[in-house]
Coordinates of C-alpha atoms and ligand atoms in Angstrom, one line a residue:
X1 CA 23.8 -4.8 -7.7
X2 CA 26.0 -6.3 -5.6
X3 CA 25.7 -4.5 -2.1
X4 CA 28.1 -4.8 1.2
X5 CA 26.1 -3.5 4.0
X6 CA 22.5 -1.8 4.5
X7 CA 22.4 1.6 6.4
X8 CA 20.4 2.4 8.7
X9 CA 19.8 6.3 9.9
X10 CA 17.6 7.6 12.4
X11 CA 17.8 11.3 11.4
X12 CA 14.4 12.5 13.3
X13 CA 15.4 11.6 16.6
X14 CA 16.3 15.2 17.9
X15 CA 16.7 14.4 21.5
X16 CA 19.8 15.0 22.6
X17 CA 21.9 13.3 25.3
X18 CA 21.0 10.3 27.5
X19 CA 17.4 10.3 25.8
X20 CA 19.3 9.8 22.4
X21 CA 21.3 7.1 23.6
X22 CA 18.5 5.0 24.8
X23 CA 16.5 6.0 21.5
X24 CA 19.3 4.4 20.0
X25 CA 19.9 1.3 21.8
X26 CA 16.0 0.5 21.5
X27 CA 16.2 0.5 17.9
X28 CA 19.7 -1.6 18.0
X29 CA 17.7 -4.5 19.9
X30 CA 15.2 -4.3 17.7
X31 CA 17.1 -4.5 14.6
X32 CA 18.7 -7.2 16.4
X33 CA 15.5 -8.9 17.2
X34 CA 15.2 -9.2 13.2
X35 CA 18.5 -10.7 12.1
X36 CA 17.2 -14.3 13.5
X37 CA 16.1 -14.6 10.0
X38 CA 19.5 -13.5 8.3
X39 CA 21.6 -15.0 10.6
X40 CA 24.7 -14.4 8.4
X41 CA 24.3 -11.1 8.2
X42 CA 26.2 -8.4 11.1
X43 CA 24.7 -5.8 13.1
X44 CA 27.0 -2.7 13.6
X45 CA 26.4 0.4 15.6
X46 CA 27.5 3.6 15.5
X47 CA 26.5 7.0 16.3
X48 CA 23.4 7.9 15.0
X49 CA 23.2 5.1 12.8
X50 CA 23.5 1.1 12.2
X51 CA 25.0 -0.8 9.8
X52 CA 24.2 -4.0 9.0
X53 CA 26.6 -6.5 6.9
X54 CA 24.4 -8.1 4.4
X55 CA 27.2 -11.4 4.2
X56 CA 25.2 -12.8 1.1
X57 CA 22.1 -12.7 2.7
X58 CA 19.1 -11.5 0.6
X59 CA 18.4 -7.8 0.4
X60 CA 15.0 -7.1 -0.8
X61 CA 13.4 -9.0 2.1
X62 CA 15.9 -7.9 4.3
X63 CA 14.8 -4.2 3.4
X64 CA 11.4 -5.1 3.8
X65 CA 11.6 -6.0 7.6
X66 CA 13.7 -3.3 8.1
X67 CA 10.8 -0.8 7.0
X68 CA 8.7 -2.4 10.3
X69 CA 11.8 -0.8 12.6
X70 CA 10.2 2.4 14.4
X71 CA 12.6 5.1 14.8
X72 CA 14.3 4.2 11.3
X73 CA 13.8 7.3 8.9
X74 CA 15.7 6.2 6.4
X75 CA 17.7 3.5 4.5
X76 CA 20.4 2.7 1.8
X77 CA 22.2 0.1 0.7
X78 CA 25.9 0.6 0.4
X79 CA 29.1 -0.6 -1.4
X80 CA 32.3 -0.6 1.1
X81 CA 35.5 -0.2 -0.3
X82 CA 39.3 0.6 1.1
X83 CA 39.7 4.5 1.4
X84 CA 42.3 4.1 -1.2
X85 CA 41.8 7.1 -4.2
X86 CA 41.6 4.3 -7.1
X87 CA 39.6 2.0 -5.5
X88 CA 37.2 4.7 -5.0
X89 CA 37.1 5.6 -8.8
X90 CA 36.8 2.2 -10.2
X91 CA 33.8 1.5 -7.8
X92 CA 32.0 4.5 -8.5
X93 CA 32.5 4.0 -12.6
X94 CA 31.3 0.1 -11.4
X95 CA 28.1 1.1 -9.5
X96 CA 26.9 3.6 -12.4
X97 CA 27.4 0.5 -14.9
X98 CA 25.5 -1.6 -12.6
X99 CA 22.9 0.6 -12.2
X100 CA 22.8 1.4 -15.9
X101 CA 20.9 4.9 -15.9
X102 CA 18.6 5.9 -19.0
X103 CA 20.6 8.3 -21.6
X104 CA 20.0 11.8 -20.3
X105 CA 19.7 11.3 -16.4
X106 CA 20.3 14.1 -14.4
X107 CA 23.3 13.2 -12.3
X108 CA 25.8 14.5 -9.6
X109 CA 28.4 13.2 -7.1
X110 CA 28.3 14.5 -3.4
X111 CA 31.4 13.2 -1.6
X112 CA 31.9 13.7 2.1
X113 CA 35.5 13.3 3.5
X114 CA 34.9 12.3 6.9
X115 CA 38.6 10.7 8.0
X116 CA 40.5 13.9 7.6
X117 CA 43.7 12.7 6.4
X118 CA 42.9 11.3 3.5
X119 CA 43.9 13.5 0.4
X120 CA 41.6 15.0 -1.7
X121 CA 38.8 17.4 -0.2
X122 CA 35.0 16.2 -0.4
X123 CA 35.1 19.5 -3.2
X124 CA 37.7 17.8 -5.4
X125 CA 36.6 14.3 -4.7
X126 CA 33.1 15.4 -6.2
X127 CA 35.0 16.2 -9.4
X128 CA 37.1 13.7 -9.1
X129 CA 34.7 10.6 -8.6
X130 CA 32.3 12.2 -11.9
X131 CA 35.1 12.8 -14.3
X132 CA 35.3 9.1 -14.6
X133 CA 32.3 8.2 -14.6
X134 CA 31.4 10.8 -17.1
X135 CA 33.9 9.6 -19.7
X136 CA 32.5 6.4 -19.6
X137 CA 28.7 7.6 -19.8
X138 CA 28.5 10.6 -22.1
X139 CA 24.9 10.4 -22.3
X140 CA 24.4 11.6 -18.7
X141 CA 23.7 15.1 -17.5
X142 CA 25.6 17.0 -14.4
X143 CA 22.5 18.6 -12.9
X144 CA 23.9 19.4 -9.0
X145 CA 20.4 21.3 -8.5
X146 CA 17.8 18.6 -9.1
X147 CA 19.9 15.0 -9.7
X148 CA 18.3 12.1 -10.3
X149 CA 21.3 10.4 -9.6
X150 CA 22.7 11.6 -6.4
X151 CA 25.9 9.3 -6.0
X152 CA 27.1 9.7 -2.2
X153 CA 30.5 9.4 -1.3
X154 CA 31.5 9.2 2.0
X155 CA 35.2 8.5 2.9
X156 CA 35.9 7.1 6.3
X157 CA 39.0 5.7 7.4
X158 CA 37.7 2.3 7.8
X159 CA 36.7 2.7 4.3
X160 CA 34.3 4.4 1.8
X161 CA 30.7 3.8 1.6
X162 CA 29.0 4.5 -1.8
X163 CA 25.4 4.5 -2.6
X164 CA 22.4 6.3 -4.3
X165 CA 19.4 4.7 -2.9
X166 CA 17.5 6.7 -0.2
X167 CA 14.6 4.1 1.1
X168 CA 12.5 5.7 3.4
X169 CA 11.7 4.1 6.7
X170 CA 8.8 3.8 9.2
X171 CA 10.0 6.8 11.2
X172 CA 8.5 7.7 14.4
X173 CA 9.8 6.6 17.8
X174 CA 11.6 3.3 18.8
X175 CA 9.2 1.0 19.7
X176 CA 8.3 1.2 23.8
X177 CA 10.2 4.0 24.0
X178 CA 7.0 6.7 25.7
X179 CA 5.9 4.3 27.9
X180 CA 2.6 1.9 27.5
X181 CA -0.9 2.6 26.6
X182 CA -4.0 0.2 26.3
X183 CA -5.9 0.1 22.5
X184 CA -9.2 -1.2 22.9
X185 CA -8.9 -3.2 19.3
X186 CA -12.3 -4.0 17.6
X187 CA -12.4 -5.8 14.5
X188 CA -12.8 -3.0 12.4
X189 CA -10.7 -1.2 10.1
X190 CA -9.9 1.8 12.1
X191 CA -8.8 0.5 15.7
X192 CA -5.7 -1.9 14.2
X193 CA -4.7 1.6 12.2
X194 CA -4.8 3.2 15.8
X195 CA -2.4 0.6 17.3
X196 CA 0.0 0.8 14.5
X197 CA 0.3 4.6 15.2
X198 CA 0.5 4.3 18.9
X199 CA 3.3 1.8 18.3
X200 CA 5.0 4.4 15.5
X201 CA 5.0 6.8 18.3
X202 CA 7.2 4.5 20.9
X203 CA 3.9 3.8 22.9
X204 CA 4.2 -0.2 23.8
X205 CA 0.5 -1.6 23.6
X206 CA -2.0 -3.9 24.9
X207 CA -4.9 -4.6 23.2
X208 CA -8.6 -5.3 24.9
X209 CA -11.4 -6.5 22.9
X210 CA -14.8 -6.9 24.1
X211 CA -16.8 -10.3 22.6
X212 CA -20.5 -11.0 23.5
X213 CA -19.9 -15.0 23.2
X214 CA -21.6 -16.7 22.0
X215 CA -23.5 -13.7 20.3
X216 CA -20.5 -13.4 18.8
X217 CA -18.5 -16.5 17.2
X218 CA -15.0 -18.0 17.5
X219 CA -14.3 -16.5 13.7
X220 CA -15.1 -13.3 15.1
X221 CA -12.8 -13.7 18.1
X222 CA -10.0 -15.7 16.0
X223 CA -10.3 -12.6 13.4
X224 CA -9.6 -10.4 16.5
X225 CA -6.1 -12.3 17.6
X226 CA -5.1 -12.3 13.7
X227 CA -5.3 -8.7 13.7
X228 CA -3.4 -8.6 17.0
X229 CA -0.8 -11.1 15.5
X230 CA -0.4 -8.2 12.1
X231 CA 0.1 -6.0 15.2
X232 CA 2.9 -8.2 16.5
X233 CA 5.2 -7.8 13.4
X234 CA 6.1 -4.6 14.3
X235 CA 5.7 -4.9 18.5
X236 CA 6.9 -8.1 18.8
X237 CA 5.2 -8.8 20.6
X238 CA 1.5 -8.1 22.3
X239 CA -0.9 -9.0 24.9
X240 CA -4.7 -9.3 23.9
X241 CA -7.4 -9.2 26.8
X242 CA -10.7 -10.8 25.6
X243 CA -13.3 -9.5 28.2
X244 CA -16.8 -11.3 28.3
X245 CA -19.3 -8.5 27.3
X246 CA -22.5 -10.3 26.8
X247 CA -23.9 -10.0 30.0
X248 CA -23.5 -6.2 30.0
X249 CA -25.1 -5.6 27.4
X250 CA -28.0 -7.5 27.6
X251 CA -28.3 -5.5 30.9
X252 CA -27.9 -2.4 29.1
X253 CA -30.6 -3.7 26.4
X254 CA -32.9 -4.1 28.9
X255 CA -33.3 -0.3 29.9
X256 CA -35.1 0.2 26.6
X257 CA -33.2 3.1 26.1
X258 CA -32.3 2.5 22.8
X259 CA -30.8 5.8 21.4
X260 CA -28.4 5.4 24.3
X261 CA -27.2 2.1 24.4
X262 CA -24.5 2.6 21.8
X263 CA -23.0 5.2 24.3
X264 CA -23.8 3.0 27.1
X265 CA -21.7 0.0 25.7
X266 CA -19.0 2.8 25.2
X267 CA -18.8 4.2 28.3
X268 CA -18.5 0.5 30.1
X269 CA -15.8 -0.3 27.9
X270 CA -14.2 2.5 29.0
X271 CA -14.4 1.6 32.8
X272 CA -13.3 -1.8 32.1
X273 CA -10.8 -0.5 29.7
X274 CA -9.1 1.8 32.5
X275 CA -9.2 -1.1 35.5
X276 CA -7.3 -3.5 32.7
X277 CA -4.5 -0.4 31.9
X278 CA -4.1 0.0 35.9
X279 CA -3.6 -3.2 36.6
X280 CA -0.9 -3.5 33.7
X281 CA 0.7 -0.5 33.9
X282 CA -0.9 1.0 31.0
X283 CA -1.0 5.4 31.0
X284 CA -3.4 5.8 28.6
X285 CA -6.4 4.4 26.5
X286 CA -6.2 4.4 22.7
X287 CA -9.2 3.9 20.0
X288 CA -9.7 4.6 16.2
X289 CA -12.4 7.0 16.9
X290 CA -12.4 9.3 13.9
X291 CA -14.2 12.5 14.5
X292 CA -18.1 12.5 12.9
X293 CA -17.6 8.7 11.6
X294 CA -20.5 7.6 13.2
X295 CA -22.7 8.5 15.8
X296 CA -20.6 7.5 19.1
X297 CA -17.4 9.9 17.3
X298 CA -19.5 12.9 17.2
X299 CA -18.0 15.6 19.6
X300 CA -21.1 15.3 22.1
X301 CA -20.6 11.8 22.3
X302 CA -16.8 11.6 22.6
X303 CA -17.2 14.0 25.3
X304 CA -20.2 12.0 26.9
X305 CA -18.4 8.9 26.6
X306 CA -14.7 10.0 27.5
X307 CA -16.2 11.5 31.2
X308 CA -16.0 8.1 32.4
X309 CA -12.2 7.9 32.9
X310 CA -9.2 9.4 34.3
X311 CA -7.1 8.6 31.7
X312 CA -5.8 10.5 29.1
X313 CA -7.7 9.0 25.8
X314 CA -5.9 9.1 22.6
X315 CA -7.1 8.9 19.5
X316 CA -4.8 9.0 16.7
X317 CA -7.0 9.4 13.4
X318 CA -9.5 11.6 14.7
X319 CA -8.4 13.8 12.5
X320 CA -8.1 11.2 9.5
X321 CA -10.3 11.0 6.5
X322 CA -11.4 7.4 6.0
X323 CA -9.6 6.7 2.4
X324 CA -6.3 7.7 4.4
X325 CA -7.1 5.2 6.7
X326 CA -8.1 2.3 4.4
X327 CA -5.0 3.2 2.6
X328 CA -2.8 2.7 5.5
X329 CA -5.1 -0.4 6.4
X330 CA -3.7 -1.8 3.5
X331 CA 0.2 -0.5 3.7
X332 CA 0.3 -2.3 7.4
X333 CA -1.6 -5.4 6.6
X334 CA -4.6 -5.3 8.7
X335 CA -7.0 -4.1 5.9
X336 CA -8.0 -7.9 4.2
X337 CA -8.5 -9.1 7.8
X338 CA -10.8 -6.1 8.7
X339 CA -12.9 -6.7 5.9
X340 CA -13.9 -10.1 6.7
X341 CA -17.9 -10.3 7.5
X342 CA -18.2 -11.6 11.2
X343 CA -19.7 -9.3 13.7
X344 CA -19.0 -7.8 16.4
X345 CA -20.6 -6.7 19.7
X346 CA -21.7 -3.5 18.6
X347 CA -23.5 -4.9 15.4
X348 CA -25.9 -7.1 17.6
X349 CA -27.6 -4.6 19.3
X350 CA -27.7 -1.6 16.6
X351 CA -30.3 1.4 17.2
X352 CA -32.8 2.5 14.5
X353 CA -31.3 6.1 15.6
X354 CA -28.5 6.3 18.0
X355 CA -27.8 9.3 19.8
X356 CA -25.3 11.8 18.4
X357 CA -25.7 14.1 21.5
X358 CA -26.5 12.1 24.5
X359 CA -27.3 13.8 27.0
X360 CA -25.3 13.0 30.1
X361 CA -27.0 13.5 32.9
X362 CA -30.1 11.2 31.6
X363 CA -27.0 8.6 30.7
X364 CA -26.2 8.8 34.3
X365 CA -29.6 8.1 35.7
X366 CA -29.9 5.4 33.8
X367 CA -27.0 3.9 34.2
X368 CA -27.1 4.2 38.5
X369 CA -30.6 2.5 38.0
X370 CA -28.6 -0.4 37.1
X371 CA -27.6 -1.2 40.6
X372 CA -25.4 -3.7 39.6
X373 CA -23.9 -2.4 37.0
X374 CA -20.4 -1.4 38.8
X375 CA -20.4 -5.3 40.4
X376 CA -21.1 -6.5 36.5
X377 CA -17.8 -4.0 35.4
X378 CA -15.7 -5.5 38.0
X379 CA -16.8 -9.1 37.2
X380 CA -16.3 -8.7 33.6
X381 CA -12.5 -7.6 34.5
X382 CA -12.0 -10.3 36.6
X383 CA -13.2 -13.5 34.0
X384 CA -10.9 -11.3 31.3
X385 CA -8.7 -14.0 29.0
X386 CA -5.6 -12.9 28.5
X387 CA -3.3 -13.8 25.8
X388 CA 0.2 -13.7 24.7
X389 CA 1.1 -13.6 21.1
X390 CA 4.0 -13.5 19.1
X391 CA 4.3 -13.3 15.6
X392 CA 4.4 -16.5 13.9
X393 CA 1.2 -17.4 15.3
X394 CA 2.3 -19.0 18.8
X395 CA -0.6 -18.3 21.6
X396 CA -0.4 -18.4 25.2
X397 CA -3.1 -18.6 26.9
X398 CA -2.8 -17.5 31.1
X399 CA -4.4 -20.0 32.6
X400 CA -2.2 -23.0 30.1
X401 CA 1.2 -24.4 31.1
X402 CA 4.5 -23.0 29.2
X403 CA 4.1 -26.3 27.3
X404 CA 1.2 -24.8 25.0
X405 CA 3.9 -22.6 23.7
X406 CA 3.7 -23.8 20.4
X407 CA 6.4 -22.0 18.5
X408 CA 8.5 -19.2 19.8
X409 CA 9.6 -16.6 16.9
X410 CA 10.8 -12.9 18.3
X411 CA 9.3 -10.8 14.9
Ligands
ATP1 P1 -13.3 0.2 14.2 O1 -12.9 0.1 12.7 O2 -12.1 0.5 15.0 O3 -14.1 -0.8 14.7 P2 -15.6 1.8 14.0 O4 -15.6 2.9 13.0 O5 -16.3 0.6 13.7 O6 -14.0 1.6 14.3 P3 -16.9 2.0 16.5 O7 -17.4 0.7 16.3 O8 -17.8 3.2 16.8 O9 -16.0 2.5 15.3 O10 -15.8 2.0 17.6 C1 -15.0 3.1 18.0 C2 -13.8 2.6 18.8 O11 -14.3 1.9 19.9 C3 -13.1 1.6 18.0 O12 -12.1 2.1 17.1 C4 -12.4 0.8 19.1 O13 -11.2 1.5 19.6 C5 -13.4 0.8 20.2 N1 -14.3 -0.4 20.1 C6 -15.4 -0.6 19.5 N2 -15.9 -1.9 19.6 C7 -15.0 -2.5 20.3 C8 -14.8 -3.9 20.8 N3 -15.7 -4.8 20.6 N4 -13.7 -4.2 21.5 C9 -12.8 -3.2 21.7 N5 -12.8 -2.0 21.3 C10 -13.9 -1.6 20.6
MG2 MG1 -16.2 -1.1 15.1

């Protein structure tokens, strides 16, 4: 089919007034941010929804990056034509050919008459649009109850918009739009999942990732900024801190305690975690901790390991069953990258038996044995790498020149 424009609505934003407005323009820029790779194609906004000209560019991928585009609910693509009565006919008897539905589809027209002085009701338009269309396709079957073809209607005086199609969207908030939070991003399957919600609900994020190099290898870092980079698509863009861990934990290994060290390596995280989302602005911390996963997600020890910071920690699938979260894994793209064998920090140092109810106050005589502990957290946040990635794979790293900007791509 043939389509003029794609429309975009943003039904679920609720907030009313200057809130709204800002919602609004946040998606608009984002949109925006998009159309460098349909660069004929028009972005025009209106009240509570944008319309894009498609100008022969292609639709399906079009579509496709439009469903990365927070704060979208919904979308259809439309056919524009002049508000004229048998221009409207004729394109409605068009787009049914086109779409050529099987003999015996439940169908129904719902016209809207928005400009007010054109002629016919939205009641009598509804009768008049199907009569047509009817004639021409005996076979179908008015069902106004349960349609499976719902042709929309909607006469403006700039002209009509017709279309069937109801794509949904990513919903949530526009992106950035409740401030920023800090994910600590591991290389597993459930911490990427964590960051895609925390970006579906407007929260902007940073990602920290704690490596034990050269415990750890390059392929295990490298597999850390490709998951940031998935992450990227639908940011943006996104800053990646790579703190050196090893010389924690080997500290931590030393106290023997090996039932705690799992929570030990948690709760320093955390610190360093928090001093990273101070310095950058950051109002929260956000992991993939899913409640009773593993031992360092039981209650006890989310509560034994969340003590260690002011911040508000949130952690979007705690609630979330694990096939839900491969699943989504896989709709976002982060899934085949999860997967991949290299290990991380935690994997080097795993317990016979970790603790699934630490008890705190013999985690906090241990830990103030290690009288250099706090000197090691601060340390470890002062030699943190910090890079800057785009989608499109282009890498800055803080301490190169803009030069070693390799490629810039906004989405
Ligand atoms: P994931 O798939 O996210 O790795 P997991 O089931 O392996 O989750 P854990 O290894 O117990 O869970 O980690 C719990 C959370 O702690 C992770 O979701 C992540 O937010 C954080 N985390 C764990 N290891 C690291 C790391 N090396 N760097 C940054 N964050 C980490
Ligand atoms: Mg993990």
């Amino acid at each position: 089919m043939e389509y003029d424009m794609l429309l975009l609505r943003f039904g679920e934003i609720t907030l009313k007034g200057r809130n709204r407005s800002r919602f609004e323009q946040v998606i608009h820029n984002h949109v925006k941010a998009l159309m460098h790779k349909f660069p004929r194609a028009q972005v025009i906004k209106e009240y509570g929804r944008i319309f894009i000209a498609i100008n022969g560019e292609p639709l399906e991928p079009m579509i496709a990056a439009m469903k990365n585009v927070f704060g979208v609910t919904s979308m259809s693509p439309i056919k524009v034509v002049p508000s004229r009565l048998e221009d409207i006919l004729q394109t409605g008897v068009d787009f049914i050919k086109e779409l050529g539905p099987a003999p015996g589809t439940k169908f129904k027209v719902t016209a809207r008459r928005i400009w007010k002085a054109f002629p016919h009701s939205s009641h009598e338009m509804n009768k008049l649009v199907s009569t047509p269309i009817l004639n021409a396709n005996p076979e179908l079957k008015v069902d106004v109850h349960h349609p499976e073809v719902d042709l929309r209607v909607e006469i403006r005086e700039q002209g009509t918009y017709l279309f069937c199609e109801v794509i949904p969207g990513a919903g949530g908030f526009p992106l950035g739009s409740n401030g920023k939070a800090m994910l600590l991003l591991s290389g597993g399957i459930d911490s990427p999942v964590a960051g895609w919600s925390a970006l579906r609900r407007g929260l902007e994020i940073e990602c920290v990732h704690f490596h034990s190099y050269p415990f750890t290898s390059k392929k295990a870092e490298q597999k850390v900024i490709d998951l940031a980079q998935v992450l990227a698509r639908y940011s943006g863009f996104i800053k990646l801190h790579l703190v050196p861990f090893t010389e924690i934990q080997t500290k931590l290994a030393q106290t023997g305690q090996d039932n705690l060290i799992i929570t030990m390596m948690r709760r320093a995280m955390l610190r360093i975690a928090t001093k990273l989302a101070e310095r950058n602005g950051a109002l929260a911390l956000v992991t993939g901790d899913s409640l009773g996963q593993v031992a360092s997600q039981t209650l006890s020890s989310m509560n034994a390991i969340g003590r260690v910071t002011n911040l508000q920690i949130l952690r979007p699938l705690v609630m979330t069953d694990k096939v839900d979260i491969i699943a989504l894994a896989q709709q976002i793209g982060t899934y085949d990258l999860s997967i991949l064998p290299y290990e991380d920090c935690c994997t080097l140092f795993v317990p016979k038996s970790p603790a699934t109810n630490p008890n705190l106050r013999v985690l906090e005589n241990v830990e103030r044995s290690l009288t250099d502990l706090d000197e090691m957290i601060d340390k470890a946040v002062e030699d943190t790498e910090t890079i800057f990635i785009r989608p499109g794979r282009t890498i800055k790293r803080r301490e190169n020149t803009e030069d070693n900007v390799v490629q810039e791509s906004w989405f």
